[in-house]
Coordinates of C-alpha atoms in Angstrom, one line a residue:
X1 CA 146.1 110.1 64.0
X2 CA 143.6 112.5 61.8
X3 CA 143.0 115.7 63.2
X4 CA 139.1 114.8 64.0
X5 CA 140.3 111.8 65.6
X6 CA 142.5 113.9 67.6
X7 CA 139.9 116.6 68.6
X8 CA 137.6 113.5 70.2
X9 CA 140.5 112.2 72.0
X10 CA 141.4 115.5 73.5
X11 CA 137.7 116.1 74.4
X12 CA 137.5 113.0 75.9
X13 CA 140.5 113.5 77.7
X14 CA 139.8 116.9 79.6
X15 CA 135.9 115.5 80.4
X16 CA 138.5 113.6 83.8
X17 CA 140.4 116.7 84.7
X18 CA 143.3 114.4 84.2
X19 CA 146.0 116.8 86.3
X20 CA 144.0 116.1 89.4
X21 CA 143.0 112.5 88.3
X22 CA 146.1 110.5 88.7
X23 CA 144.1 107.3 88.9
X24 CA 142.9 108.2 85.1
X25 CA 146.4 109.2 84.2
X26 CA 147.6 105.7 84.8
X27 CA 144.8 104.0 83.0
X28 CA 145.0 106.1 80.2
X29 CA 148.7 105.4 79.7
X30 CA 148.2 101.2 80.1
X31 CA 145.8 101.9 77.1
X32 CA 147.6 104.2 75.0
X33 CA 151.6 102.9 76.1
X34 CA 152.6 104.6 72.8
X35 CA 151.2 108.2 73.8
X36 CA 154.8 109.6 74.9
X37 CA 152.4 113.4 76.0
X38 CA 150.3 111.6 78.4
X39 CA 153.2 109.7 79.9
X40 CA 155.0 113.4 80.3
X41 CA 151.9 115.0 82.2
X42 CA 151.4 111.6 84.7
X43 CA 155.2 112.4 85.3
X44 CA 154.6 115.9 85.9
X45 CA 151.5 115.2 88.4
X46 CA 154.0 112.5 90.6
X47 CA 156.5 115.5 90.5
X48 CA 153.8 117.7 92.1
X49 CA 153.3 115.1 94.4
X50 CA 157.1 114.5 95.6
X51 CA 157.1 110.9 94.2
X52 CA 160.3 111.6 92.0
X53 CA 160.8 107.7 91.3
X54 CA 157.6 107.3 89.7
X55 CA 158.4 110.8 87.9
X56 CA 161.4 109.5 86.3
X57 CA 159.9 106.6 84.9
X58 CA 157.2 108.4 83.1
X59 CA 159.8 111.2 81.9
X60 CA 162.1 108.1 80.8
X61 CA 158.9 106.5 78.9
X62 CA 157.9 110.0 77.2
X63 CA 161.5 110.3 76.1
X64 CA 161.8 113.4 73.4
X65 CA 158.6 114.4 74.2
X66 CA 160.3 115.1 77.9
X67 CA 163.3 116.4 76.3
X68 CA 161.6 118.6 74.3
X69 CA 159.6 120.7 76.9
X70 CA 161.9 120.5 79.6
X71 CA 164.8 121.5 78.2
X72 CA 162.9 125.1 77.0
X73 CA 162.3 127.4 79.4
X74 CA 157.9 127.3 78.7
X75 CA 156.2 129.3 81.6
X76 CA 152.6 130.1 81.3
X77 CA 150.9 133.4 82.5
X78 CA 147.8 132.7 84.7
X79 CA 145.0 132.3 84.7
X80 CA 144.9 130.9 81.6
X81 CA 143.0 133.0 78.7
X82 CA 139.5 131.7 79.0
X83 CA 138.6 132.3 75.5
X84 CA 141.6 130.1 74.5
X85 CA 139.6 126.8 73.5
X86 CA 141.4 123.4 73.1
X87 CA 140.8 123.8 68.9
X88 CA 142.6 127.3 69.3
X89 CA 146.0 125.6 71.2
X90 CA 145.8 122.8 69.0
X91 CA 145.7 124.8 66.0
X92 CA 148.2 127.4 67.4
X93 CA 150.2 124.3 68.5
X94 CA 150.9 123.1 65.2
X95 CA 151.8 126.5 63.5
X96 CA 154.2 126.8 66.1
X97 CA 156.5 123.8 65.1
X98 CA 159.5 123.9 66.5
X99 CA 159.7 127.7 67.8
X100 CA 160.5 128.1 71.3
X101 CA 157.5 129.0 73.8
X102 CA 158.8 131.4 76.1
X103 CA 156.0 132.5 79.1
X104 CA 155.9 134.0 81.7
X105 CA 154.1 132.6 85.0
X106 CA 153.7 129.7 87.0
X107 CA 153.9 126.4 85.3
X108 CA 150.4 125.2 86.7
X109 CA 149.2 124.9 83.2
X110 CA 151.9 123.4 81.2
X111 CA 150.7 120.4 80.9
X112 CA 147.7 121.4 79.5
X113 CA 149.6 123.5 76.7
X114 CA 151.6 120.2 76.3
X115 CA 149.3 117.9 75.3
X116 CA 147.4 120.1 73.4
X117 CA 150.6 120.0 70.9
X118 CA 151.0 116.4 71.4
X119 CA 147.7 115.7 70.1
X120 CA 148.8 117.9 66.8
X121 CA 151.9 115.5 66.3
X122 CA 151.7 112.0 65.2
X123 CA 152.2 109.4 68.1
X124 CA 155.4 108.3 69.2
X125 CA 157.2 104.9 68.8
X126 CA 156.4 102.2 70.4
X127 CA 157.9 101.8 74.0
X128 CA 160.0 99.0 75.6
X129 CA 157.7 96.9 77.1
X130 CA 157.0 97.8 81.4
X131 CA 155.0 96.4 84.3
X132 CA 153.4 99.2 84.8
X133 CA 153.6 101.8 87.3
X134 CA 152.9 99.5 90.4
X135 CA 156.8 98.8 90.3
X136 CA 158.3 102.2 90.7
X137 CA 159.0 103.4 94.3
X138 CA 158.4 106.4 95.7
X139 CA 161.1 108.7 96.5
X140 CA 161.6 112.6 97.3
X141 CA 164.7 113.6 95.1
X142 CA 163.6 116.2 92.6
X143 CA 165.2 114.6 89.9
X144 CA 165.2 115.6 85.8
X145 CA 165.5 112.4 84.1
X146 CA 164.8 110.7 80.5
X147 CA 167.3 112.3 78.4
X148 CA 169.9 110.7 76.5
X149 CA 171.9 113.7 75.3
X150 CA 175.1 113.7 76.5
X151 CA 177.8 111.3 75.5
X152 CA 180.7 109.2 77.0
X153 CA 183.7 111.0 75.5
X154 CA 184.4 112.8 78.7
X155 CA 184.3 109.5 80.6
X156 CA 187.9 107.9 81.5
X157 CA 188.4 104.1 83.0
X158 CA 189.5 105.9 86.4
X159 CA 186.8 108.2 86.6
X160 CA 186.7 108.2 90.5
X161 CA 182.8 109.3 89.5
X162 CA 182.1 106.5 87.9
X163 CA 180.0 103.6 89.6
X164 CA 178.9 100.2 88.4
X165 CA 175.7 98.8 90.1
X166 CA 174.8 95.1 88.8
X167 CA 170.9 94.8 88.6
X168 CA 170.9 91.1 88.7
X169 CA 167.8 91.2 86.6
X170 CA 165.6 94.0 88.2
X171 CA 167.4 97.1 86.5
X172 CA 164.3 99.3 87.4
X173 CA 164.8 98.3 91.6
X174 CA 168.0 99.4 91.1
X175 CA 167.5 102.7 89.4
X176 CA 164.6 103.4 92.3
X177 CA 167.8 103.0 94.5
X178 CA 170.2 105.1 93.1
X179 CA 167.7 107.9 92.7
X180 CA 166.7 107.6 96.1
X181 CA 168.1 110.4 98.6
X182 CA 170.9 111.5 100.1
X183 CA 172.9 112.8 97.0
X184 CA 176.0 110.9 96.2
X185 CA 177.4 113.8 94.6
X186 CA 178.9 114.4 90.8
X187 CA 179.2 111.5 88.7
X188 CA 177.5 108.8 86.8
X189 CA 175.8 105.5 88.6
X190 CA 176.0 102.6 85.9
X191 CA 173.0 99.8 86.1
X192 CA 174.7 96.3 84.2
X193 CA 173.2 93.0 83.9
X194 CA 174.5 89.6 82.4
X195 CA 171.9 88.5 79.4
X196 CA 169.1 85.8 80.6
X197 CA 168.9 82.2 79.1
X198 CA 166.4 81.5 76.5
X199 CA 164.2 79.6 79.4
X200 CA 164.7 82.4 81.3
X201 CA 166.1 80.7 84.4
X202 CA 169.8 81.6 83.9
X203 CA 171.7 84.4 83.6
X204 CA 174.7 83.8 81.0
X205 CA 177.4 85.7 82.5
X206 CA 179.6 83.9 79.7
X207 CA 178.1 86.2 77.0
X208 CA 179.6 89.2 79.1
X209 CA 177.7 91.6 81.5
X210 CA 177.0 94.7 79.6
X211 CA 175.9 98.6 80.6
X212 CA 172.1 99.4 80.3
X213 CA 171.1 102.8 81.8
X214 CA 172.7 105.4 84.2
X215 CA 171.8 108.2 86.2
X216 CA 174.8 110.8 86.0
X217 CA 174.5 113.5 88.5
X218 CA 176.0 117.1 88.0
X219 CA 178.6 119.0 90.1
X220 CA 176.6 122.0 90.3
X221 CA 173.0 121.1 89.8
X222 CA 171.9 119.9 93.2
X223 CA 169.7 116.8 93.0
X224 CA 169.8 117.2 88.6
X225 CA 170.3 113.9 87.0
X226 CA 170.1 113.3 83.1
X227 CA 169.2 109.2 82.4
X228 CA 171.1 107.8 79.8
X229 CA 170.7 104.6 78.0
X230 CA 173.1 101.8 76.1
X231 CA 170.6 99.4 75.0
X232 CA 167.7 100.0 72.9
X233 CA 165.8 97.6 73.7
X234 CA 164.5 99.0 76.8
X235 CA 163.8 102.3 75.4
X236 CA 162.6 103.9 71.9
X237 CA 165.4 106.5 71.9
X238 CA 169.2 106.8 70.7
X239 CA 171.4 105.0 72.8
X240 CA 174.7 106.3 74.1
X241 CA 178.3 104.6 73.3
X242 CA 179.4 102.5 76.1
X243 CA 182.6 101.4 74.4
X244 CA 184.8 103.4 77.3
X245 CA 182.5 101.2 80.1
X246 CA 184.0 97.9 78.8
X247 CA 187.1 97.5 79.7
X248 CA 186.1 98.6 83.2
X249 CA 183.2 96.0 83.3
X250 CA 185.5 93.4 82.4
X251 CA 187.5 94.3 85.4
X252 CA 185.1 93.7 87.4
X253 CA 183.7 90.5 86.6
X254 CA 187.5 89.1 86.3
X255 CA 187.6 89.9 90.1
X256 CA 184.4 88.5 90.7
X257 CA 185.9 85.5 89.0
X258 CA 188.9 85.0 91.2
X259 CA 186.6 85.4 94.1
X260 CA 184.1 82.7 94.2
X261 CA 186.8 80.5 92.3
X262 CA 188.7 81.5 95.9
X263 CA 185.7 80.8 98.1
X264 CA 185.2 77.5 96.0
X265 CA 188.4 76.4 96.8
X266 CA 188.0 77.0 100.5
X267 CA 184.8 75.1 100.7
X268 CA 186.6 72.0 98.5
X269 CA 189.5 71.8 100.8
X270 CA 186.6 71.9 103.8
X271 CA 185.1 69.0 102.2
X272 CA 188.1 66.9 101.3
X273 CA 189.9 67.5 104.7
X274 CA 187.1 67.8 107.2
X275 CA 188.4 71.3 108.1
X276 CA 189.4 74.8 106.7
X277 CA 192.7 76.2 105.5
X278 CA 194.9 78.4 107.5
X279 CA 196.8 80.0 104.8
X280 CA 196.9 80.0 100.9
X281 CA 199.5 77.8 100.1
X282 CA 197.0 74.2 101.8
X283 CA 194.9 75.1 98.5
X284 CA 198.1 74.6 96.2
X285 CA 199.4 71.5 97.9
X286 CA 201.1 69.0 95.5
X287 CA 199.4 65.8 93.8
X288 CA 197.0 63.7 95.3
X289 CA 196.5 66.9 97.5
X290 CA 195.8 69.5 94.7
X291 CA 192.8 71.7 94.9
X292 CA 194.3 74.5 92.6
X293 CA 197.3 75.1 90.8
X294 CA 198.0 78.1 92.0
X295 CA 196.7 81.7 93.1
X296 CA 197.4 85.2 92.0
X297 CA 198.6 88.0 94.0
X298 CA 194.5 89.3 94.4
X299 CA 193.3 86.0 95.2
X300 CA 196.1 85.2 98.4
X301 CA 195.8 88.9 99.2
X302 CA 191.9 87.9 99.4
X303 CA 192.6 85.2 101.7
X304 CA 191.6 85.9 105.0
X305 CA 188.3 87.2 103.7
X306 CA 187.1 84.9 102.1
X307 CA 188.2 82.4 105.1
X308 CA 186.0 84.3 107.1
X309 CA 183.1 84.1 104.6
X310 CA 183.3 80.5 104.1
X311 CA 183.7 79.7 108.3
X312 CA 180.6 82.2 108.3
X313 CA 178.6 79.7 105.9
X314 CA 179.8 76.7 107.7
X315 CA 178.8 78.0 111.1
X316 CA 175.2 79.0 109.7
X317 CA 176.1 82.5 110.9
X318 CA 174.3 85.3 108.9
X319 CA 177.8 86.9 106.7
X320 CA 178.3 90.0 107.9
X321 CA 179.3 92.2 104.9
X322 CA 182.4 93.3 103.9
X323 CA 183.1 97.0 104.9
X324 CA 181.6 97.9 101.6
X325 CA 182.7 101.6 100.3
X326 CA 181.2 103.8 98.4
X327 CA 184.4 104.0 96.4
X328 CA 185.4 104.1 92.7
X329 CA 185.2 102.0 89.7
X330 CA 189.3 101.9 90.6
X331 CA 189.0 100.9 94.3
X332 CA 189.1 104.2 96.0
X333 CA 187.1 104.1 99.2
X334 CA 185.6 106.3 101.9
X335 CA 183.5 106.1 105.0
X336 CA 179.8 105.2 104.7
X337 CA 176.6 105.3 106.4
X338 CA 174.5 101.4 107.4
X339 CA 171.8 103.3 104.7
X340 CA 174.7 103.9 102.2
X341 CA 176.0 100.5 102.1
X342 CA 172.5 99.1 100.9
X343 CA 173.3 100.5 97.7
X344 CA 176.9 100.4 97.7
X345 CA 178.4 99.9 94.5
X346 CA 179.0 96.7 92.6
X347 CA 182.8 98.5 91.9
X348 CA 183.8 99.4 95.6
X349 CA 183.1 95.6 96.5
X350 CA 186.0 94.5 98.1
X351 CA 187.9 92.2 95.4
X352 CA 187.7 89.2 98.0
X353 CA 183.6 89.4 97.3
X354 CA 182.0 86.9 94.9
X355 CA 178.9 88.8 94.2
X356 CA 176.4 88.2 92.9
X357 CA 177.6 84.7 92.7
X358 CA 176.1 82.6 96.2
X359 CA 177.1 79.2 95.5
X360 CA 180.2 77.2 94.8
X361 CA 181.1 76.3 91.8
X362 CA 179.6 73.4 89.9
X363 CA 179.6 71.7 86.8
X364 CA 177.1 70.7 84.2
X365 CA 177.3 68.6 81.2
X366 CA 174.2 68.2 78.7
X367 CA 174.6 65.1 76.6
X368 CA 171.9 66.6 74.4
X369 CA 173.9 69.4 73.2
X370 CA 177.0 68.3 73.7
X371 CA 178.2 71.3 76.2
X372 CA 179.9 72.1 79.7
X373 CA 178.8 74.2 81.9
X374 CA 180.6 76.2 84.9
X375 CA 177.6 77.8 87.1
X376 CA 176.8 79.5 90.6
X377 CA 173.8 79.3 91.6
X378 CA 171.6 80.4 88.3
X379 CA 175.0 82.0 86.6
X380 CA 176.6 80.3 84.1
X381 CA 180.0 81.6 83.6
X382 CA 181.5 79.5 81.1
X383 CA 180.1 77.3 78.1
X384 CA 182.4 75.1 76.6
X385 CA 181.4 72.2 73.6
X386 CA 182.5 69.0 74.5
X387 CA 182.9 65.4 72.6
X388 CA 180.8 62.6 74.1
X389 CA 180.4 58.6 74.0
X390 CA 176.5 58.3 73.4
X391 CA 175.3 56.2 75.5
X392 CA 178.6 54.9 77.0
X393 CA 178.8 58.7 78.9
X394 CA 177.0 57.9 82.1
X395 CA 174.8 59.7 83.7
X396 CA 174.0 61.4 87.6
X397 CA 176.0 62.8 89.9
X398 CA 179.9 63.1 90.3
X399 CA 182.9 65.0 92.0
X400 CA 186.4 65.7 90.7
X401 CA 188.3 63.6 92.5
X402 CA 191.5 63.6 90.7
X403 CA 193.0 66.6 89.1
X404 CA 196.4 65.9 87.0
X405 CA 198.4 67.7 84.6
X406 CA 200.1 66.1 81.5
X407 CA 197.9 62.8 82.0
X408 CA 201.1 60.2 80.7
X409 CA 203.8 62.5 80.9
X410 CA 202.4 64.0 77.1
X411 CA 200.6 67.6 76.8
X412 CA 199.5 66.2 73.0
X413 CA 198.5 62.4 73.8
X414 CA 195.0 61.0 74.1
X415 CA 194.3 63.1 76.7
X416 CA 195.4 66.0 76.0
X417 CA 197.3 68.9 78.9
X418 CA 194.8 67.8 81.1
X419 CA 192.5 65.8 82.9
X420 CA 189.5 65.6 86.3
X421 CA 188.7 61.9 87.0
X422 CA 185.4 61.6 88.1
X423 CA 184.4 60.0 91.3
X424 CA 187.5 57.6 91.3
X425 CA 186.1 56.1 88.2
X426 CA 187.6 55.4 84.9
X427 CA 185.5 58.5 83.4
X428 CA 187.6 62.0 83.1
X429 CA 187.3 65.1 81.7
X430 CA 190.0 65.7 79.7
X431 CA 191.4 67.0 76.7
X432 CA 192.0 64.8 72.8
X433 CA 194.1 64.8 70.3
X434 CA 191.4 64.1 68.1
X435 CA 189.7 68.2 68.2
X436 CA 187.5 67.0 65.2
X437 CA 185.4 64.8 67.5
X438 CA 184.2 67.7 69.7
X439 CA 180.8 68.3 69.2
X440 CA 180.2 64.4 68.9
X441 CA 180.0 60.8 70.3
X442 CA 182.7 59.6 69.5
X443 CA 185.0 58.9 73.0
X444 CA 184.5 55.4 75.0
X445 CA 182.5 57.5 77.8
X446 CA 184.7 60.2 78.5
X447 CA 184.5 64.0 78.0
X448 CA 186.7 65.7 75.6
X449 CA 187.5 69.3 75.2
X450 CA 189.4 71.5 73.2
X451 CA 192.9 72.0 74.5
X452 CA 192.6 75.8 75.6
X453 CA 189.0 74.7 77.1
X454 CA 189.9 72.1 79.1
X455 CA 193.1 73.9 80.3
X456 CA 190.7 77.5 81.5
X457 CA 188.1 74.6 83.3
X458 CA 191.3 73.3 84.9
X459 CA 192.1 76.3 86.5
X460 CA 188.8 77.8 87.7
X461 CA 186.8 74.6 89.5
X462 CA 188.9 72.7 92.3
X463 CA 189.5 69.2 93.0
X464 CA 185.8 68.1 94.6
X465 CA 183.2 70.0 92.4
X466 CA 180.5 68.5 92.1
X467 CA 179.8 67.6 88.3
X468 CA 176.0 66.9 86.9
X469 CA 175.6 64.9 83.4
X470 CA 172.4 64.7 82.2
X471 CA 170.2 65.5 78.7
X472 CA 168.3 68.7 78.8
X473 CA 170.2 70.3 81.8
X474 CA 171.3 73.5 80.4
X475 CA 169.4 76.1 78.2
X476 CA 169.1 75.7 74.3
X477 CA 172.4 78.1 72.7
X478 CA 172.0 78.6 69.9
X479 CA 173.8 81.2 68.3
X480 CA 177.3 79.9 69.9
X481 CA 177.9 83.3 71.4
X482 CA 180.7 83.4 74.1
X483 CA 181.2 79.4 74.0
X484 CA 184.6 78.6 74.8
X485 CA 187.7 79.8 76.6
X486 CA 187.4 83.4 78.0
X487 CA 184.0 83.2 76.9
X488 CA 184.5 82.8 73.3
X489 CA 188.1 85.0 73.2
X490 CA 190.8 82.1 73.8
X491 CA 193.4 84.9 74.3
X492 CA 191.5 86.4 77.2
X493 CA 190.9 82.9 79.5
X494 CA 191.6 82.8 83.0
X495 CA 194.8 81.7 84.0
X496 CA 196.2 80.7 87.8
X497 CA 200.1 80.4 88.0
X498 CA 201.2 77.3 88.6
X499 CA 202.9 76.9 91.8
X500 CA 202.7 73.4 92.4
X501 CA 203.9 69.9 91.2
X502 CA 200.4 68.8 90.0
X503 CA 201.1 66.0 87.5
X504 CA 201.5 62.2 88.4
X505 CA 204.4 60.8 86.1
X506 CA 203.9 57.4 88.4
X507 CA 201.1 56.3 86.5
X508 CA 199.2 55.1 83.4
X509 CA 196.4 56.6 83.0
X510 CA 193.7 54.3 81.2
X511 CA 190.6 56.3 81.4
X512 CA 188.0 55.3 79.1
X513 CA 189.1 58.1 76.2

């Protein structure tokens, strides 16, 4: 921006008294959503007013402009000079470059002094796109917020600070949430999501759930937070390394994993028998009776709650949450407040709950693109490619209704380790000894997968899932990210031990291959 231009816009400006115009703060920044200063000083006026949500936003959107004042100690005396025009700051301003302001006084006027040296620096980059202001809640913690200046070296797996909070697409509700009062103490408060679909409609769970902000509170300073970021596309700043946040993430999906496969299995054995389980061991019953193939020690330790869930649901009862705790990343745990548990974190979920997944599982198949689906609700959590027959695959609605291991007594024949009739029909999904065809239409009807594919499918959807082929029924992938087995990493699939006789050496199996 050329200094004259600059001079009109700062004239133009102060002719609204913006510190005591809030309504022509907020205009101003819609219009100019790359001017960082006037961001910093419609933050500063929400502080003034107590409304610390809306505060943080703005600081987060001014970024090193925030950094940059706050962390100085810049103190005006008052009243302010009244010779001192706004050409006179904006000239002294720019001499001063990066020298350190140090005043003394009450800080009345700093915004004024602020965006007097704004308007002598070149605008800022362009921001990650926002809904405005409308969306930010108020709240009454005093909170400092914006920078990303620390780093995640200090941060271990166990941290028993450390807190994951799953945003489930609205990461800015959630932040309102954590910065909300009372204090949690010390630590840092994690905001992940799982990537949307191209349409927009899913949420790929497959491609991983990743870190994007956090609010880390300090021991000693009260109700101080620094924001951090770890991906740049929702702010124009440096992001911090989440490398150490990983493996802990992946924890915690993997549990979330074994849960609503649990509470799927619950709900299958309810529909195939009329009635629910009493123990683990009716959901690992031998062929024709399989629903499973077995359970792990988290998943029959999970038991009786997700019994209870499921008889809930069946019963239309509202679910009473789980004793939710506002425990560790690790599972620690501690007594909590009814407010508390509205923003208990995604890590102290019990390991019997399946959120955020809601629904059973299901399957899709798109004939168009030659993929297969496992979903909840609007998650997809695995994407498999698949070989087809064309026109022979029908179309509509089905259930699993047979689950066998070995189909023939042979882990390398036509069809492969394993294989899901469908609907009591001569159509199966199954697994080929012909890999090459995957991807094509080359099978009599059937569906084909990829030996580790169709063994990871096996072991996450029970007997009675409901299966969906159609063209067009799941979102365009196109960069083949996290497709296959343990979404994309073979070596990291789910596995169930196998604790029942599952196969069916008694017959020939003449499914249309």
């Amino acid at each position: 921006m050329k200094s004259n231009n600059r001079n009109d816009q700062l004239t133009k400006f102060f002719q609204h008294n913006p510190i005591e115009d809030t309504q022509y703060l907020k205009k101003y920044v819609k219009e100019h959503p790359d001017h960082k200063m006037a961001w910093y000083l419609l933050g500063r006026e929400y502080t003034a007013q107590g409304k610390s949500g809306k505060a943080a936003y703005c600081f987060a959107q001014a970024g090193e402009i925030y950094e940059a004042f706050e962390q100085q100690k810049i103190v005006l005396e008052e009243p302010l000079p009244p010779n001192l025009t706004a050409s006179k700051l904006i000239k002294e301003g720019a001499a001063a470059g990066d020298r350190q302001v140090q005043l003394r006084g009450r800080r009345k006027w700093l915004p004024y002094l602020v965006m007097f040296v704004l308007l002598a620096l070149p605008a800022g980059m362009d921001l990650a796109k926002s809904d405005g202001m409308e969306h930010v809640a108020d709240v009454t913690e005093q909170t400092q917020a914006g920078s990303a200046v620390a780093t995640l070296s200090d941060i271990q797996v166990d941290n028993p600070g450390l807190k994951l909070y799953f945003s489930d697409g609205d990461w800015g509700k959630k932040l309102q949430q954590i910065l909300q009062p009372p204090v949690r103490g010390a630590g840092e408060s994690v905001i992940m999501d799982a990537p949307p679909s191209n349409d927009g409609h899913w949420k790929e769970w497959y491609r991983s759930v990743s870190p994007l902000l956090s609010v880390e509170h300090t021991a000693t300073g009260g109700n101080q937070a620094v924001l951090k970021y770890y991906q740049a596309q929702i702010c124009s700043c440096q992001v911090v390394d989440s490398s150490k946040l990983v493996p802990v993430i992946q924890a915690w999906m993997h549990d979330r994993e074994e849960a609503i496969i649990l509470q799927s299995a619950i709900q299958a054995y309810q529909k195939k028998t009329g009635g629910l389980p009493d123990k683990p061991q009716q959901l690992t019953r031998p062929y024709p009776d399989n629903i499973l193939p077995g359970l792990t020690p988290q998943m029959k330790e999970s038991f009786p709650v997700a019994l209870q869930k499921v008889a809930e649901l069946t019963s239309g009862k509202a679910a009473q949450a789980p004793n939710l705790t506002a425990g560790t990343a690790t599972g620690g745990q501690s007594p909590q407040s009814n407010e508390e548990k509205v923003l208990a974190a995604s890590s102290s979920q019990p390991v019997a709950s399946p959120e955020p997944f809601t629904e059973p599982l299901k399957i899709i198949i798109d004939t168009e693109q030659h993929q297969l689906a496992v979903v909840s609700g609007d998650f997809i959590l695995r994407r498999y490619p698949v070989g087809l027959g064309g026109v022979k695959t029908p179309q509509g609605e089905f259930i699993i209704s047979e689950k066998v291991r070995n189909p023939n007594g042979r882990s390398n024949g036509e069809f492969g380790s394993r294989g899901m009739t469908l609907s009591n029909t001569l159509y199966a999904i199954h697994g080929t000894n012909k890999p090459t065809s995957i991807g094509k239409d080359e099978s009599h009807g059937c569906i084909r997968m990829l030996q580790q594919d169709v063994e990871e499918l096996y072991n996450m959807v029970p007997g009675q899932t409901k299966v969906t082929i159609g063209k067009g029924v799941l979102p365009l992938s196109e960069s083949g990210e996290g497709i296959g087995a343990g979404g994309g990493i073979p070596q990291q699939a789910l596995s169930l031990p196998l604790e029942t006789k599952d196969n069916n050496p008694g017959k020939v199996y003449k499914w249309l291959d």
